[in-house]
PDB file of C-alpha atoms and ligand atoms in Angstrom:
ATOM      1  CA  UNK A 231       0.000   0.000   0.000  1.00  0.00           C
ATOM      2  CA  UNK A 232       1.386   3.317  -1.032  1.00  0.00           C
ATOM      3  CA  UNK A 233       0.416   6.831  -1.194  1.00  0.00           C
ATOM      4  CA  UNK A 234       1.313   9.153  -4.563  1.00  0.00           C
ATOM      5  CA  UNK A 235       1.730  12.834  -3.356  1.00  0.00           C
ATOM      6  CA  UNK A 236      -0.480  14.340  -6.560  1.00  0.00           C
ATOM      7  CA  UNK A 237       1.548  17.980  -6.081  1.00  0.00           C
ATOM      8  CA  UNK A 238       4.716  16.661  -6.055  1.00  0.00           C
ATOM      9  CA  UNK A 239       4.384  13.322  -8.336  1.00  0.00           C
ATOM     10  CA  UNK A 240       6.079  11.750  -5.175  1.00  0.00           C
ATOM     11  CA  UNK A 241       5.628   8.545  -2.870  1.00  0.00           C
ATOM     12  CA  UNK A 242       4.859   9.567   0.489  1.00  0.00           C
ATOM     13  CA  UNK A 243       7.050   8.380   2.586  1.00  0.00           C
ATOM     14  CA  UNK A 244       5.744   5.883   5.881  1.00  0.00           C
ATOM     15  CA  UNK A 245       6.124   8.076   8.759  1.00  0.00           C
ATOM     16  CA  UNK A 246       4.284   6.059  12.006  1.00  0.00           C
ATOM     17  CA  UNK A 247       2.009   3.505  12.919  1.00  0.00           C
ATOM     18  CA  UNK A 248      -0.517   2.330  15.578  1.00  0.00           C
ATOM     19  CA  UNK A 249      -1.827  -1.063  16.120  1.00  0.00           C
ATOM     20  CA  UNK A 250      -3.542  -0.698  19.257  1.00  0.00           C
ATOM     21  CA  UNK A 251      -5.042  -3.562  21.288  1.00  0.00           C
ATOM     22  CA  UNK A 252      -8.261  -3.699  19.431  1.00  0.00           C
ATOM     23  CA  UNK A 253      -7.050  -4.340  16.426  1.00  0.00           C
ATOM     24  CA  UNK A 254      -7.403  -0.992  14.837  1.00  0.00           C
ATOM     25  CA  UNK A 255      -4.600   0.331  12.660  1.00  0.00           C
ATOM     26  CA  UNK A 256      -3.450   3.586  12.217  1.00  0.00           C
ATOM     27  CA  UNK A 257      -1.006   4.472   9.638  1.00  0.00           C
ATOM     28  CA  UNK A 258       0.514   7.716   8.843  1.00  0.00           C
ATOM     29  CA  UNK A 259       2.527   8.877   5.415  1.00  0.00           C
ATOM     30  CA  UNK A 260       4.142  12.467   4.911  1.00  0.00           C
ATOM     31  CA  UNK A 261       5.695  13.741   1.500  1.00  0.00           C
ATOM     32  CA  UNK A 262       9.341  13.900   1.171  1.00  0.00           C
ATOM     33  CA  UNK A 263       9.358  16.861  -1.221  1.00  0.00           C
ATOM     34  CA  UNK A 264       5.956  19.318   0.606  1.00  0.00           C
ATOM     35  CA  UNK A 265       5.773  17.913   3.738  1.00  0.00           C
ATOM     36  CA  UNK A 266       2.093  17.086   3.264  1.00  0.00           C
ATOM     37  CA  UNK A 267       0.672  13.962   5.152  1.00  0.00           C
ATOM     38  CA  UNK A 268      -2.263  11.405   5.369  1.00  0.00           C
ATOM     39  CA  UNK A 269      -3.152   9.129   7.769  1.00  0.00           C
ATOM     40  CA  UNK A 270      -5.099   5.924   7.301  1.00  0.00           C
ATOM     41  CA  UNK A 271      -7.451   4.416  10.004  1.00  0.00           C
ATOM     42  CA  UNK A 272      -9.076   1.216   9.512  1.00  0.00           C
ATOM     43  CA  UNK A 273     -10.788  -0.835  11.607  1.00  0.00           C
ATOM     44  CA  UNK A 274     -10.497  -4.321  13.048  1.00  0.00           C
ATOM     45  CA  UNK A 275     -12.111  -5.919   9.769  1.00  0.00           C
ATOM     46  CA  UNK A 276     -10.086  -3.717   7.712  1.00  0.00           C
ATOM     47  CA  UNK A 277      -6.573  -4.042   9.542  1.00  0.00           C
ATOM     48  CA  UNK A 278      -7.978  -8.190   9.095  1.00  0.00           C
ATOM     49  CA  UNK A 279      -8.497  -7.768   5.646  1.00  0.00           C
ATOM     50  CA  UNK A 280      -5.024  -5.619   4.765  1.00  0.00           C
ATOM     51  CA  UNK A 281      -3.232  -8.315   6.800  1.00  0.00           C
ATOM     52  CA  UNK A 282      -4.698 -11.199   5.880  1.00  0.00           C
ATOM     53  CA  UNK A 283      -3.866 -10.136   2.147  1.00  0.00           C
ATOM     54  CA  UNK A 284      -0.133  -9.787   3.322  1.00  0.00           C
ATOM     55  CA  UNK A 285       0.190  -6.126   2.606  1.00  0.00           C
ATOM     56  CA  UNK A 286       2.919  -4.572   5.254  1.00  0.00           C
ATOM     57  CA  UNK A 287       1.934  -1.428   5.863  1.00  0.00           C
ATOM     58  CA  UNK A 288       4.808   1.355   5.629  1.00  0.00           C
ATOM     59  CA  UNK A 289       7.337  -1.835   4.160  1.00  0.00           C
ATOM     60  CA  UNK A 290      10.088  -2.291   5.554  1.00  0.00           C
ATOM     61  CA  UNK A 291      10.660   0.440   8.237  1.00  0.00           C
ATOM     62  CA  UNK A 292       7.704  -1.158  10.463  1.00  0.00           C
ATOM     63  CA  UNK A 293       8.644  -3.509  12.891  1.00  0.00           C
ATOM     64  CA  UNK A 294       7.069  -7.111  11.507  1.00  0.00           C
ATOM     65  CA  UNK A 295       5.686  -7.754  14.940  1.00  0.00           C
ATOM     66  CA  UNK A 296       2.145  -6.397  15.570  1.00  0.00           C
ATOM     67  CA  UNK A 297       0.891  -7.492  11.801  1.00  0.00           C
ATOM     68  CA  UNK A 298       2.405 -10.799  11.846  1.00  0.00           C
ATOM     69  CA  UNK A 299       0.826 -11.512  15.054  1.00  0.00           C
ATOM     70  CA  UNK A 300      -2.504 -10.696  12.909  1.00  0.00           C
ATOM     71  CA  UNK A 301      -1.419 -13.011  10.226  1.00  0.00           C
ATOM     72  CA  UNK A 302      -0.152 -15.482  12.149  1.00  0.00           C
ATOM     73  CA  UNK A 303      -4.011 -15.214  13.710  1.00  0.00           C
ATOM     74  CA  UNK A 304      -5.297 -15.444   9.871  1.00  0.00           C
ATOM     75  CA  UNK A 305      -3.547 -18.368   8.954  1.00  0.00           C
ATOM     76  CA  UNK A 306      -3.959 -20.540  11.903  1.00  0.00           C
ATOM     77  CA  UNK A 307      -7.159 -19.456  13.387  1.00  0.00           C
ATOM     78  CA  UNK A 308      -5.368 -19.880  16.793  1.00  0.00           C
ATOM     79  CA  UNK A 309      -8.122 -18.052  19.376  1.00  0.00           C
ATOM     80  CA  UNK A 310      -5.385 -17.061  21.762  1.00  0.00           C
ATOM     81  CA  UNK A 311      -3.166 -15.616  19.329  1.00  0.00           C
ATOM     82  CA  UNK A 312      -4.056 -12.036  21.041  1.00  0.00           C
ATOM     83  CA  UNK A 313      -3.739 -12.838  24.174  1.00  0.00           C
ATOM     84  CA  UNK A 314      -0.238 -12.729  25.761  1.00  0.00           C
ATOM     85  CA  UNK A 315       0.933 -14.767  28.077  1.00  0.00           C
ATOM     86  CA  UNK A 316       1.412 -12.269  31.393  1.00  0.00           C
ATOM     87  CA  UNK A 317      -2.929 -11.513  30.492  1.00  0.00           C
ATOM     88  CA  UNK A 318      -3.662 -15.127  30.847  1.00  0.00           C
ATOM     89  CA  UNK A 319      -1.838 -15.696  34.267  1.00  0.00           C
ATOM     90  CA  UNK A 320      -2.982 -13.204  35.816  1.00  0.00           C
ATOM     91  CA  UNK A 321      -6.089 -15.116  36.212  1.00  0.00           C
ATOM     92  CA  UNK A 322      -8.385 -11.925  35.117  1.00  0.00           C
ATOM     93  CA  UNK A 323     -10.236 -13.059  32.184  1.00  0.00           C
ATOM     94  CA  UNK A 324     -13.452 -13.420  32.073  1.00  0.00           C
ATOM     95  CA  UNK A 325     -15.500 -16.725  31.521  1.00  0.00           C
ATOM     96  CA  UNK A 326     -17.785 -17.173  28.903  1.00  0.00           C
ATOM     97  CA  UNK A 327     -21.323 -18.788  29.451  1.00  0.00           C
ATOM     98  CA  UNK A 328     -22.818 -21.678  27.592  1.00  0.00           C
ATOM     99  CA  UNK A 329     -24.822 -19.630  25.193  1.00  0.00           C
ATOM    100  CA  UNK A 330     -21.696 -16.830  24.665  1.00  0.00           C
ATOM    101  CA  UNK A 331     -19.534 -19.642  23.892  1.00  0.00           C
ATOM    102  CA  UNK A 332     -22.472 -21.110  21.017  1.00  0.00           C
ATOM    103  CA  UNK A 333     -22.237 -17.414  19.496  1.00  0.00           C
ATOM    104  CA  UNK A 334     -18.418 -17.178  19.525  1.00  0.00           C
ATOM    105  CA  UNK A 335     -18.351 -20.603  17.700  1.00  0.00           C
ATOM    106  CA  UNK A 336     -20.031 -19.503  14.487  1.00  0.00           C
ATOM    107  CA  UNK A 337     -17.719 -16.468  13.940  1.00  0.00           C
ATOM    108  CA  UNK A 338     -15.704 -17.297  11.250  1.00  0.00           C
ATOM    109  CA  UNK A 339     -12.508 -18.600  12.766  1.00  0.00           C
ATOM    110  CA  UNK A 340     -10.124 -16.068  11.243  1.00  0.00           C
ATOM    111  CA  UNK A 341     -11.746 -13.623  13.167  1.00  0.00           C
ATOM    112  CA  UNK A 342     -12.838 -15.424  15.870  1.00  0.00           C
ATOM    113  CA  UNK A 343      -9.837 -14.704  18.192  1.00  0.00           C
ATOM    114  CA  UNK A 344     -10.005 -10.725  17.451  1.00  0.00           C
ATOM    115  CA  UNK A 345     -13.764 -11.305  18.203  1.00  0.00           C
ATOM    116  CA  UNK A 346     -13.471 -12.626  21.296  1.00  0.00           C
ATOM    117  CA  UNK A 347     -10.799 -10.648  22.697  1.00  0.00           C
ATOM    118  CA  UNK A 348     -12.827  -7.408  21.745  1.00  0.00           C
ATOM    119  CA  UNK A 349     -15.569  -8.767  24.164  1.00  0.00           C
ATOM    120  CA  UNK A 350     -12.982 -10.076  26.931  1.00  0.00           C
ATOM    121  CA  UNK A 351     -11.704  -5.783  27.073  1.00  0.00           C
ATOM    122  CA  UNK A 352     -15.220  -5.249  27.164  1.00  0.00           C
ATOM    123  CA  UNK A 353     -16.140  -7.342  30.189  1.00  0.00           C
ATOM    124  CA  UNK A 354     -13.336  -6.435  31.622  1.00  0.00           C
ATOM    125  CA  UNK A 355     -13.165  -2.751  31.337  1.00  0.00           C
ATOM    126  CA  UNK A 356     -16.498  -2.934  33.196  1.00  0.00           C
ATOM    127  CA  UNK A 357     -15.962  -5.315  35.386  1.00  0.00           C
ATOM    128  CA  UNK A 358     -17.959  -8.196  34.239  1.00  0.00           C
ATOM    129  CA  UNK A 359     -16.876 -11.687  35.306  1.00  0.00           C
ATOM    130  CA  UNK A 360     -18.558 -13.688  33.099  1.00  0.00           C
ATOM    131  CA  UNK A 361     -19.453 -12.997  29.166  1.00  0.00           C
ATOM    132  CA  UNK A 362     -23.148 -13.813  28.191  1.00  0.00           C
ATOM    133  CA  UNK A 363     -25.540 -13.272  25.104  1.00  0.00           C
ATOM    134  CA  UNK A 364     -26.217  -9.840  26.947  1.00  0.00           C
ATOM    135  CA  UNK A 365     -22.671  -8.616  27.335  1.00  0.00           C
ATOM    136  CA  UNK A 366     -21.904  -9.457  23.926  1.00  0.00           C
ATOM    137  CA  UNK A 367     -25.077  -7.511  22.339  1.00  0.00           C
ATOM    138  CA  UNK A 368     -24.128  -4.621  25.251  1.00  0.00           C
ATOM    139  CA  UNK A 369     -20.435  -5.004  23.598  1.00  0.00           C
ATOM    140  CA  UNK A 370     -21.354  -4.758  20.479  1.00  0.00           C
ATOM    141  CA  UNK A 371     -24.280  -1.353  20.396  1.00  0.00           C
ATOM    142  CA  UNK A 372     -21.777   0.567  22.175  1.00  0.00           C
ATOM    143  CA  UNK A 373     -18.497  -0.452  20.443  1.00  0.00           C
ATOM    144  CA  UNK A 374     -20.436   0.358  17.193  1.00  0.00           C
ATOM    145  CA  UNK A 375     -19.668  -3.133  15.765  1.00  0.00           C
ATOM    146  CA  UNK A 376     -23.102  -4.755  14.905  1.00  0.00           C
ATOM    147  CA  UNK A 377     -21.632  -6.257  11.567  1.00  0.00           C
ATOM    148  CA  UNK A 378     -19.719  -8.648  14.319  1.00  0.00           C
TER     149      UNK A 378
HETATM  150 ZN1  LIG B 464       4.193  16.716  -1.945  1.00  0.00          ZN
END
């Protein structure tokens, strides 16, 4: 993925990126010759999507790490693949009900690990022990992401 200054007839250079937990990306790309920049913000789908297709945002200067922890995600399907080591022994992680854990099971396993950590933060960040149809519809209105 690259951006074309139109002024200058130059390719903007990669100047930062973002891959915060959630699994939105934010990309930034300045022009060598004006200075001008554009940033790209995509969200978890998208950042799926961009990986998943093997594009490396930025090239070479990025560190690999972040986006091949995505891929790695894509390829295998692995559910855990987002959740570090120090989070899981800590003990702190919600459980998932009966029912939640019916629902996780038909998201499409190349997601499903982004999926589920999105509603683990969720519960967590309000202090919900255990992750039910509720919490997941609760999750989902106020994170805005009803397509998930
Ligand atoms: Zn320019």
């Amino acid at each position: 993925m690259k951006f074309l200054c139109v002024e200058c007839d130059k390719q903007m250079a990669f100047e930062e990126r973002h891959l915060p937990g959630d699994g939105t990306l934010a990309a930034a790309f300045r022009c060598p010759a004006c200075g001008r920049a554009v940033a790209l913000l995509t969200n978890p789908m998208e950042t799926q999507l961009v990986s998943s297709l093997g594009v490396k945002i930025g090239g070479t200067t990025v560190p690999a790490e972040p986006l091949q922890t995505i891929r790695g995600m894509v390829a295998t399907g692995r559910e855990d693949a987002f959740v570090d080591g120090g989070e899981r022994a800590t003990g702190n992680v919600p459980s998932w009900s009966a029912e939640a854990q019916d629902r996780l099971a038909r998201v499409p396993g190349f997601v499903r690990g982004m999926v589920k950590k999105i509603y683990a933060d969720y519960a967590k960040e309000h202090g919900i022990g255990e992750i039910t149809p509720a919490v997941m519809d609760a999750a989902r209105t106020e994170l805005g992401l009803e397509g998930m």
